[in-house]
Short mmCIF file of C-alpha atoms and ligand atoms in Angstrom, two decimals:
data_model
loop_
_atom_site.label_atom_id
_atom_site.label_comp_id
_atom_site.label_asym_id
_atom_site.label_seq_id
_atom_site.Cartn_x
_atom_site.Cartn_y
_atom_site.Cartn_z
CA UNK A 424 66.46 118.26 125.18
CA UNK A 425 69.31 115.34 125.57
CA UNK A 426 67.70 112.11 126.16
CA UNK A 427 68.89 109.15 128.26
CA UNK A 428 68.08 105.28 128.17
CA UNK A 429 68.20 103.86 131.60
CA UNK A 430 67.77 99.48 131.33
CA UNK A 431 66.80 98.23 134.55
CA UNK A 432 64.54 100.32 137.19
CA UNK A 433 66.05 98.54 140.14
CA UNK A 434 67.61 100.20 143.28
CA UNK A 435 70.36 101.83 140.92
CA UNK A 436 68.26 102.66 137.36
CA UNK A 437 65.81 104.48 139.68
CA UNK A 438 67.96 106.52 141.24
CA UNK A 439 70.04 106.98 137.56
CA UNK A 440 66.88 107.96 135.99
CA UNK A 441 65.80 110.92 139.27
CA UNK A 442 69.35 112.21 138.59
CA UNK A 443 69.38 112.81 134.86
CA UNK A 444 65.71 114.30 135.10
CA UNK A 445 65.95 116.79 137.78
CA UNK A 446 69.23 117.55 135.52
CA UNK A 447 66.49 118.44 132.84
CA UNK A 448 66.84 115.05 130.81
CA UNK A 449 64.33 113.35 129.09
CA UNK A 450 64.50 109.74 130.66
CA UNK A 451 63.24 106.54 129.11
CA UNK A 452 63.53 103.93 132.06
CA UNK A 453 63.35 100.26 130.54
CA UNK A 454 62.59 97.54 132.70
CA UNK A 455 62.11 93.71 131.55
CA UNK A 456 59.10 93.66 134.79
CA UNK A 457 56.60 96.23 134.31
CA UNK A 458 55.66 95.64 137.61
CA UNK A 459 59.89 96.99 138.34
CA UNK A 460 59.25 100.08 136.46
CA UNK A 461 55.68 101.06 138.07
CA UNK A 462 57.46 100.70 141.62
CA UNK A 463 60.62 103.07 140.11
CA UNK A 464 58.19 105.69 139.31
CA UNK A 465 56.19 105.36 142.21
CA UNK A 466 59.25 106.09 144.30
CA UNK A 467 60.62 108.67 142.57
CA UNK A 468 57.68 110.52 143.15
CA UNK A 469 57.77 109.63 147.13
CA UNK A 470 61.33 110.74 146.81
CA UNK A 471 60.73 113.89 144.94
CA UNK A 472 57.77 114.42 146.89
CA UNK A 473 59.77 114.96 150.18
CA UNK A 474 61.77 116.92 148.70
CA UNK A 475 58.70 119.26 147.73
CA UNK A 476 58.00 119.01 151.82
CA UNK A 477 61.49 119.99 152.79
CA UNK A 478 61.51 122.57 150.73
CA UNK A 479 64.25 121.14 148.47
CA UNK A 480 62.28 121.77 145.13
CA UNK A 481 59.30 123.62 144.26
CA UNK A 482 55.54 121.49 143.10
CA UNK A 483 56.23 123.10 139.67
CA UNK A 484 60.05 121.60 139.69
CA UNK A 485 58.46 118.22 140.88
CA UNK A 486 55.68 118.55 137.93
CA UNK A 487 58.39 119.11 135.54
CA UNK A 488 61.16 116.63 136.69
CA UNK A 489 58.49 113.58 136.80
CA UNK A 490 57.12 114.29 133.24
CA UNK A 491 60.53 113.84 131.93
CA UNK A 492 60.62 110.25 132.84
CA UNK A 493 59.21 107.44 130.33
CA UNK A 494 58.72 103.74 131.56
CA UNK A 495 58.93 101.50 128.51
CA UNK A 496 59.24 98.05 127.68
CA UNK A 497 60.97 98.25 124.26
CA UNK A 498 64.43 99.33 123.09
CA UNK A 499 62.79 101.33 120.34
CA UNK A 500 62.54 103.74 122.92
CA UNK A 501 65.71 104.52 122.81
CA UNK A 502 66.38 105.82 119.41
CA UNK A 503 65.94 108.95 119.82
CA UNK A 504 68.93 108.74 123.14
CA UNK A 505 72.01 110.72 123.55
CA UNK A 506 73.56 108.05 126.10
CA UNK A 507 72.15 104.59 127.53
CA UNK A 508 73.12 103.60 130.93
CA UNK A 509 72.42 100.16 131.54
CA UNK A 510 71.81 99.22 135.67
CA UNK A 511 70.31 95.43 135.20
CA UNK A 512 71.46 92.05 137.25
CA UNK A 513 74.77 91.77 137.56
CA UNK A 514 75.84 89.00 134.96
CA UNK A 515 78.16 89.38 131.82
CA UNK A 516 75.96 86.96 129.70
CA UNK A 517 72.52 88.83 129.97
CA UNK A 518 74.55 91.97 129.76
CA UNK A 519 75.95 91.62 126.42
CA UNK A 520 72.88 90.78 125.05
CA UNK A 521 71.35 93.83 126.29
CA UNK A 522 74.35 95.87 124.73
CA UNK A 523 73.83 93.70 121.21
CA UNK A 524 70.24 94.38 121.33
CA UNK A 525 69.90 97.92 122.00
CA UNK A 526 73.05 98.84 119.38
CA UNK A 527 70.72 97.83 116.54
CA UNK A 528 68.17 100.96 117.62
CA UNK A 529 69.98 103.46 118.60
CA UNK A 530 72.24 106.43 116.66
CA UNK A 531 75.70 105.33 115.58
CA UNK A 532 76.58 108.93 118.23
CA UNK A 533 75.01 107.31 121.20
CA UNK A 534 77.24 106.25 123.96
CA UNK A 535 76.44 103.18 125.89
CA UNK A 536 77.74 102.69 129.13
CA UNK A 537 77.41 100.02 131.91
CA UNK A 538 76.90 100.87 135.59
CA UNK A 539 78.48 97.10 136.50
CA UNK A 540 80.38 97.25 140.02
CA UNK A 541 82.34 93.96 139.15
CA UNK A 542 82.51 93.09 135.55
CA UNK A 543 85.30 94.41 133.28
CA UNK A 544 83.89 97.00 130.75
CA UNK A 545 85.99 95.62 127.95
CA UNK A 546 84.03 92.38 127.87
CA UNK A 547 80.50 94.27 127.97
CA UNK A 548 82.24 96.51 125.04
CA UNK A 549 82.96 93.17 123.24
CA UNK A 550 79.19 92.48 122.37
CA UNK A 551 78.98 95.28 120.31
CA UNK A 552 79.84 96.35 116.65
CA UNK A 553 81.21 99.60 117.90
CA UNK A 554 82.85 98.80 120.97
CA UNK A 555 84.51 102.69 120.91
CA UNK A 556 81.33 103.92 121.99
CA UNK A 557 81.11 101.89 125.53
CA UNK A 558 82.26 102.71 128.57
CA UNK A 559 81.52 102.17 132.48
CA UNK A 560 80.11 104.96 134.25
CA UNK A 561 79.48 103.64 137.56
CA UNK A 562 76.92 105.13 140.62
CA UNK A 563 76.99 104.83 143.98
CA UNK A 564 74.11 103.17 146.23
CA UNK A 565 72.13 105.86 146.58
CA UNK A 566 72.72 107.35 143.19
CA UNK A 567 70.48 110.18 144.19
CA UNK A 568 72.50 110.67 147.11
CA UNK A 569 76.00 109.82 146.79
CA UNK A 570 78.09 113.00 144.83
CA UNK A 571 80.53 110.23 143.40
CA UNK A 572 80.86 108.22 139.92
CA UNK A 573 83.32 106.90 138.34
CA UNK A 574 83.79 106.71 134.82
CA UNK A 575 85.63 104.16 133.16
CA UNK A 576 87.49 103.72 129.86
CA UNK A 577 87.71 100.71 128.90
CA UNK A 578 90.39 99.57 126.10
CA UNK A 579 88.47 100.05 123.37
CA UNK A 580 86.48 103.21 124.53
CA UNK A 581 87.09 106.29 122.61
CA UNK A 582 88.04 109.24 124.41
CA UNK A 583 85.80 111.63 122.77
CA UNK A 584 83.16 108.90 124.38
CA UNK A 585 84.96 109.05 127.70
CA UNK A 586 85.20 112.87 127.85
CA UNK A 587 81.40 113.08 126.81
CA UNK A 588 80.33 110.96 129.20
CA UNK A 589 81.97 112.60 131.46
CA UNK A 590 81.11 116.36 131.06
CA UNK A 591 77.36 115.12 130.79
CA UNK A 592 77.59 113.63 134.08
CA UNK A 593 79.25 116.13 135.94
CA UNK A 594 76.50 118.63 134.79
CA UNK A 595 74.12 116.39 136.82
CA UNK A 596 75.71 117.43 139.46
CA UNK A 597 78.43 114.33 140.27
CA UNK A 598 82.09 114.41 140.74
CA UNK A 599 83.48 112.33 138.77
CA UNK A 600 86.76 110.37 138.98
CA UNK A 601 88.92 108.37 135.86
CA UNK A 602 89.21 104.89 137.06
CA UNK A 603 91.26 102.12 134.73
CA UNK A 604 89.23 99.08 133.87
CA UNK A 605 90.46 97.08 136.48
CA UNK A 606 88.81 94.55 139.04
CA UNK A 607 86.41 96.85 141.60
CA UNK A 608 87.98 100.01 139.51
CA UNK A 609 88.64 102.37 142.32
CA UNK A 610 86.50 102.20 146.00
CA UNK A 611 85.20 98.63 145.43
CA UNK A 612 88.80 97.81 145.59
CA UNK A 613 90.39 100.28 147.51
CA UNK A 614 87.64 99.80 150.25
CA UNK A 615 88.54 95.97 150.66
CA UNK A 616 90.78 96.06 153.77
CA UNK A 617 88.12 97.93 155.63
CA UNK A 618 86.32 95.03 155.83
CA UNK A 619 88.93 92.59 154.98
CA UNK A 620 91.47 93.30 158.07
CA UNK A 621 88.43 93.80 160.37
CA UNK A 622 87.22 90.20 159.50
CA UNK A 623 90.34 89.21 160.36
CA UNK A 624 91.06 91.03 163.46
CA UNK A 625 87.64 89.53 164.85
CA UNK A 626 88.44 85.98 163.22
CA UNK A 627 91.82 85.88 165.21
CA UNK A 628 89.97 86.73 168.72
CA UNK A 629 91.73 89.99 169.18
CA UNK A 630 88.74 91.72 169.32
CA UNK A 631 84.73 91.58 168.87
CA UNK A 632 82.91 93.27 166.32
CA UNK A 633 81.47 96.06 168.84
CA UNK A 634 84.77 96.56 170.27
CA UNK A 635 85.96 97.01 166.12
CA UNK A 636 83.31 99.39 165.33
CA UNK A 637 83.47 101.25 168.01
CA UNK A 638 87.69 102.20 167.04
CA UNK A 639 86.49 102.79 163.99
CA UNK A 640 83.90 105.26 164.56
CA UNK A 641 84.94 106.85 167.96
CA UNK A 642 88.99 106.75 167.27
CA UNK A 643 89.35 106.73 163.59
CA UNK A 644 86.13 109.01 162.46
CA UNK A 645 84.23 106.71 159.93
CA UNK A 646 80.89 107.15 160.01
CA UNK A 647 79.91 103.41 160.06
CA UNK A 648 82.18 100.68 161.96
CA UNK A 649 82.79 97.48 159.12
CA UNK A 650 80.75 95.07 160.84
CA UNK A 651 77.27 97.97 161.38
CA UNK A 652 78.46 98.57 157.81
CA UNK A 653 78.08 95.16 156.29
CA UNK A 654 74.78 94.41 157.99
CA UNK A 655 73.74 97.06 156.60
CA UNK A 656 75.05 96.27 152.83
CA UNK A 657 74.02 92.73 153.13
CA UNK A 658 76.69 89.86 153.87
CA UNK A 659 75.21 87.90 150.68
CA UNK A 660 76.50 91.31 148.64
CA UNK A 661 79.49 92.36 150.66
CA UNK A 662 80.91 88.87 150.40
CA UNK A 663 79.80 88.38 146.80
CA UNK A 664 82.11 91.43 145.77
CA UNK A 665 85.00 90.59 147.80
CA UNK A 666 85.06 87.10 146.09
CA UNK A 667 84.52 88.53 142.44
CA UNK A 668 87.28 91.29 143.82
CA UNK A 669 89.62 88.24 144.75
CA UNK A 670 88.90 86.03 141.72
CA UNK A 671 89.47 88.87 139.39
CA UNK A 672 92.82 89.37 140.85
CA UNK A 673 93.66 86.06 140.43
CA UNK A 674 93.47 84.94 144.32
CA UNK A 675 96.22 87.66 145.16
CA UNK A 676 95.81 86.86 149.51
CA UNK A 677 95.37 90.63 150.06
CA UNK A 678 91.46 90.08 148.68
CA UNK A 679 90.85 86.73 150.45
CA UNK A 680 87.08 85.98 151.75
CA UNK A 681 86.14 85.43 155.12
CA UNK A 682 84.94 82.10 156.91
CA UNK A 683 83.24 84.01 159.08
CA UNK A 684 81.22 86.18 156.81
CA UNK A 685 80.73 83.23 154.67
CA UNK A 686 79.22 81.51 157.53
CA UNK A 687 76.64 84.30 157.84
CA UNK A 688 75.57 84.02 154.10
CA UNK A 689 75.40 79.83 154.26
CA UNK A 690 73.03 80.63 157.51
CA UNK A 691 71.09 83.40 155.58
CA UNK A 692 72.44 85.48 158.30
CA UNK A 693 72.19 88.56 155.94
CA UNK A 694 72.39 91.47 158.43
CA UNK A 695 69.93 94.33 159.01
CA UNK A 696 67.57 92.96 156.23
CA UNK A 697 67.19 89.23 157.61
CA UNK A 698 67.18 90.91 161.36
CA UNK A 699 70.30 88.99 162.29
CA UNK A 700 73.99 89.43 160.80
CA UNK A 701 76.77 90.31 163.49
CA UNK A 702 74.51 92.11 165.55
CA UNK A 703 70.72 90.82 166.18
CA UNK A 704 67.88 93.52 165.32
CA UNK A 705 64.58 93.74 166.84
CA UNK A 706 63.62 92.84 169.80
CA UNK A 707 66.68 90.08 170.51
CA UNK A 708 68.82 93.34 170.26
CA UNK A 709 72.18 92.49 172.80
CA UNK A 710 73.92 95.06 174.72
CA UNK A 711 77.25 96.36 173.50
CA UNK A 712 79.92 94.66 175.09
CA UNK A 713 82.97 97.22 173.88
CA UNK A 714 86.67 96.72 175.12
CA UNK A 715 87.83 100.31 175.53
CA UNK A 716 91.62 99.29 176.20
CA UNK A 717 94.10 102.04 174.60
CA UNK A 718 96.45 99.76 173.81
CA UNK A 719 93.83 97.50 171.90
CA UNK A 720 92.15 100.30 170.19
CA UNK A 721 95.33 101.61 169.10
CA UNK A 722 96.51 98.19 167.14
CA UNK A 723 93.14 97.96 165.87
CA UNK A 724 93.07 101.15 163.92
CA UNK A 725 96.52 101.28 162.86
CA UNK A 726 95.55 97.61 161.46
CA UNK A 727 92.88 98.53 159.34
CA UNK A 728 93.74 102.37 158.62
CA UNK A 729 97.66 100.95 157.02
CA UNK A 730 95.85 97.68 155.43
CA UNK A 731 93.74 100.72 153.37
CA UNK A 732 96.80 103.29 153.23
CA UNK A 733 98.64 100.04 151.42
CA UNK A 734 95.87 99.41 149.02
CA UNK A 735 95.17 103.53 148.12
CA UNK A 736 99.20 103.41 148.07
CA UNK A 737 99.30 100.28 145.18
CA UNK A 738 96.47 101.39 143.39
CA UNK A 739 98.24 104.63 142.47
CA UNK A 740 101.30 102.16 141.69
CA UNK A 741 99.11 100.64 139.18
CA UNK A 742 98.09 103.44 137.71
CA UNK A 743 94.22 102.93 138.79
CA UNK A 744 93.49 106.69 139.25
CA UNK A 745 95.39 109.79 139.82
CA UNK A 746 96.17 110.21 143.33
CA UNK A 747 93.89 113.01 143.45
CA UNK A 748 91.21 110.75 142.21
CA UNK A 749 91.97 107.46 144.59
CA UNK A 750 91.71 110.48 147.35
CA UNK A 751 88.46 112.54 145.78
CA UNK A 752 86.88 108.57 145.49
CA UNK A 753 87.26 107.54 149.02
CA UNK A 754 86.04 110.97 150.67
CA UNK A 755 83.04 111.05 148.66
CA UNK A 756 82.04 107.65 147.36
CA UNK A 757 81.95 105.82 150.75
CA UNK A 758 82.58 108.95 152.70
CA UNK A 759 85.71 108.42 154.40
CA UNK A 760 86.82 111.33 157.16
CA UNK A 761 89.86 111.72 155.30
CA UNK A 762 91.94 110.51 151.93
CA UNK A 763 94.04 108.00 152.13
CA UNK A 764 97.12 109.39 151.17
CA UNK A 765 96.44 112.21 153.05
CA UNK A 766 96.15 110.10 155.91
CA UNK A 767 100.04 108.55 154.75
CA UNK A 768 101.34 111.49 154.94
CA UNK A 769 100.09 112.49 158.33
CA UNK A 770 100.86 109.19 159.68
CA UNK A 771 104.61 109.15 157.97
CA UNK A 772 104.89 106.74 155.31
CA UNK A 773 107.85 105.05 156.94
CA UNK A 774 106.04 104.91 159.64
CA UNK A 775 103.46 103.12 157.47
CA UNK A 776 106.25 101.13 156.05
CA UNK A 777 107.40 99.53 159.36
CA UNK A 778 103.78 98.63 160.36
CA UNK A 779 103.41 96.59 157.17
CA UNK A 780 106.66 95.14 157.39
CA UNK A 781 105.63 94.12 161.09
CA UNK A 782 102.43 92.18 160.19
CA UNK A 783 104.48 90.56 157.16
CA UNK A 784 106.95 89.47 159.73
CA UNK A 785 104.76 87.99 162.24
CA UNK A 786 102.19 86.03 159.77
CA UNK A 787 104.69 85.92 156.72
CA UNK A 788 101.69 85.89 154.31
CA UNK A 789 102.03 87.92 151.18
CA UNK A 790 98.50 89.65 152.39
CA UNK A 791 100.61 92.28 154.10
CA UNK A 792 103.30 93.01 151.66
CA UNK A 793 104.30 96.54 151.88
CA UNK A 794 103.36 98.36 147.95
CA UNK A 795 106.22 99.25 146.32
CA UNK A 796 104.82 102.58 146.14
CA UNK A 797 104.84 102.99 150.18
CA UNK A 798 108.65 101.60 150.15
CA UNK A 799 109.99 103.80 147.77
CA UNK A 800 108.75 106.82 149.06
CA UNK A 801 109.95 105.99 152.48
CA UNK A 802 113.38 105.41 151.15
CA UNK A 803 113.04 108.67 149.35
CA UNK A 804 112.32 110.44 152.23
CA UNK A 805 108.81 111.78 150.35
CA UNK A 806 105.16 112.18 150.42
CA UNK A 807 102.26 112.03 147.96
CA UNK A 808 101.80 115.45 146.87
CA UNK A 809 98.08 116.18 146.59
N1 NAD B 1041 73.15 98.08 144.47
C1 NAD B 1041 74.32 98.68 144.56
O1 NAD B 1041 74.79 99.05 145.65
C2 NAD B 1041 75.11 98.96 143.31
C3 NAD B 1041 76.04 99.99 143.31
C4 NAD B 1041 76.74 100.28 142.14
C5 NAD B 1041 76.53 99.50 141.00
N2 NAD B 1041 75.62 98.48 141.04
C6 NAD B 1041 75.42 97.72 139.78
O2 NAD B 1041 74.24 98.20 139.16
C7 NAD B 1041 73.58 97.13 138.47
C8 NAD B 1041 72.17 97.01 138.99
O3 NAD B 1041 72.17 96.80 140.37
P1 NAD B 1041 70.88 97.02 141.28
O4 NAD B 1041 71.34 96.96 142.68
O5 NAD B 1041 70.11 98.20 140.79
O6 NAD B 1041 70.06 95.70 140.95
P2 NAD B 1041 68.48 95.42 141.14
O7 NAD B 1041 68.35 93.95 141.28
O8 NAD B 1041 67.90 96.31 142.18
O9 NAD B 1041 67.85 95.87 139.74
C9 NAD B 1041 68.14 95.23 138.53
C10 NAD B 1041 66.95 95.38 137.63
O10 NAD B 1041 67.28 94.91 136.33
C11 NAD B 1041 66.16 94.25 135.78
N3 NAD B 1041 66.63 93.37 134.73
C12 NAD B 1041 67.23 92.16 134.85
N4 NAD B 1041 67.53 91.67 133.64
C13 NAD B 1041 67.12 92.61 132.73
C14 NAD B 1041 67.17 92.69 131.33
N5 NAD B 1041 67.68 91.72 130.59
N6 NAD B 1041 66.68 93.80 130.76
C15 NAD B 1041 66.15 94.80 131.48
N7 NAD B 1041 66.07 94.76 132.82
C16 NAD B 1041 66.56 93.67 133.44
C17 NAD B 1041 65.51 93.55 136.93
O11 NAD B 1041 64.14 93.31 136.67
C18 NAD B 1041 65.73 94.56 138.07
O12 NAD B 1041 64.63 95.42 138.20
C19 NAD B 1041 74.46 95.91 138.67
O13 NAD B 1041 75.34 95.80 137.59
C20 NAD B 1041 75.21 96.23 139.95
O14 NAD B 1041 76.44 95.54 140.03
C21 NAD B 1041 74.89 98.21 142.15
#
């Protein structure tokens, strides 16, 4: 039986370890808090257990998937693993450490990979003798849930490493995409304008965030509107990867923070968790107060939908992912109603073109420059072929 380390039984090594075991892996979930790794197991159980009730798995598969899971609190646990995934607090110091620490116990074949959402792989890889044996294979919140990771080489991965890790994640079930070790790799990056140009929409008085939601839902098809969506993420996280996003990218204006979100977080305005973010929850809950104006709805999605178009657009210039990829990411990591460059295409990318071009003429801030990607294919008369 193939074994995997999981380090850190928080909201994401849980859900890493429930995958690999109803996979059939043996799991040995690490936690520095014993008092972490009791609550994992305890909810894997309620998890798997309502699964049992809906039917989903039988008492013998529950019986069988929960004995396959080991809490420990040593890395000499993990020398008999195939692949560690590390899932602990986001913070390259500690990380590195971790990586140092559990290379001296484990096989010189075992890959170790990071599930960090903001850190570059490379300089986890760095902490270790063998840095051709790391590489980031990141989950989506929940990992039980969401169908998407991607897996990322980093410089000095090896690709017999990459191509492991990723045929032993697809047989848990995921699809997986190639993303290049670059800041927020694919969705955490791609995803940025969906908040980004709806901050900014709201911050300029064009619109309110129920008003923004509502287009975004009703008009465009997303499941969530951005402003439901970040209460529900958390403004403390939302806004802590959009400023790691726009640090990493050295301040480029497309990635800029928002006052008004970071007015939220100073106030500990959190969102659905601290009962008050954009919208109040509980019992102070306000009525919706939604502008249904054509004309308004119309600029508002065309906004945010050619803000993300431009970013899908420039992160195939960059060689990110495969277009295929940037397209498979965004339909089934954040479960968008349709890929982006799909979306291009139906939309025209001149037509795409001339919107950009429009907001870069108005505000004349290099936040809405036009990818070259976009421009050249609307001079070429072409589409992305997917
Ligand atoms: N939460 C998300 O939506 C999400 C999504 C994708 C990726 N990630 C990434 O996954 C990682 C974990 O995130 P999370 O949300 O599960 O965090 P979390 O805070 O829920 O869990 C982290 C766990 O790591 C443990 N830990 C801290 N230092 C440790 C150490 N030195 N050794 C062992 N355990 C240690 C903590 O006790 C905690 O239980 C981060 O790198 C994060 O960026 C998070």
């Amino acid at each position: 039986m193939s074994v995997v380390g999981v380090i850190g039984a928080g909201a994401m090594g849980r859900g890493i370890a429930q995958v690999a075991a109803t996979a059939g892996w043996e799991v040995q979930l690490f936690d520095i808090d014993d008092k972490v790794t009791e609550e994992a197991m305890a909810f894997i159980q309620k998890m798997l257990n309502r699964s049992v009730e809906k039917g989903r798995i039988t008492d013998q598969d529950y019986r069988a998937i929960t004995s396959r899971i080991y809490t420990t609190n040593s890395y000499e646990a993990f020398a008999e693993c195939d692949m560690v995934i590390e899932a602990i607090v986001e913070n390259l110091e500690i990380k590195q450490q971790v990586f140092k620490a559990v290379e001296k116990v484990v096989t010189g074949e075992c890959i170790l990979a990071t599930n960090t959402s903001s850190l570059s792989v490379a300089s986890i890889g760095s902490a270790c003798e063998d840095p051709t044996r790391v590489c980031g294979i990141h989950f989506f919140n929940p990992p039980v849930l969401m169908k998407l990771v991607e897996i990322i080489p980093a410089v000095q991965s090896s690709n017999e490493v990459v191509n492991q890790a990723n045929d032993w994640i697809r047989s848990w079930g995921k699809l997986t995409v190639l993303a290049k070790d670059t800041p927020g790799f694919i969705v955490n990056r791609v995803a940025r304008p969906f908040y980004g140009e709806a901050l900014r929409i709201y911050e300029e008085g064009i619109a309110n965030p129920e008003t923004i939601d509502w287009v975004m839902t009703e008009k465009a098809g997303f499941r969530m509107g951005p402003f439901t969506l970040m209460d529900y993420i958390g403004h403390d996280v939302n806004y802590k990867v959009t400023s790691t996003v726009y640090e990493a990218f050295y301040y480029d204006q497309r990635y800029k923070p928002s006052f008004a979100q970071k007015s939220l977080v100073d106030a500990g305005y959190l969102g659905r968790k601290s009962g008050q973010g954009f919208y109040n929850y509980g019992e102070n809950e306000q009525a919706k107060n939604i502008n249904k104006n054509e004309a308004l709805a119309k600029e508002i999605l065309e906004r945010i939908v050619v803000m993300l178009i431009n970013e899908a657009a420039d992160a195939l210039f960059w060689n990110v992912a495969s277009a295929n990829d940037i397209e498979l990411a965004m339909t089934k990591g954040v479960n968008y109603p349709k890929g982006l460059l799909a979306w291009a295409n139906e939309i025209g990318i001149q037509n795409c073109v001339d919107r950009l071009d429009a907001l870069y003429d108005l505000y004349r801030e290099d936040r809405y420059r036009c990818s070259p990607m976009l421009r050249r294919m609307g001079v070429e008369k072409s589409s992305f072929r997917l």
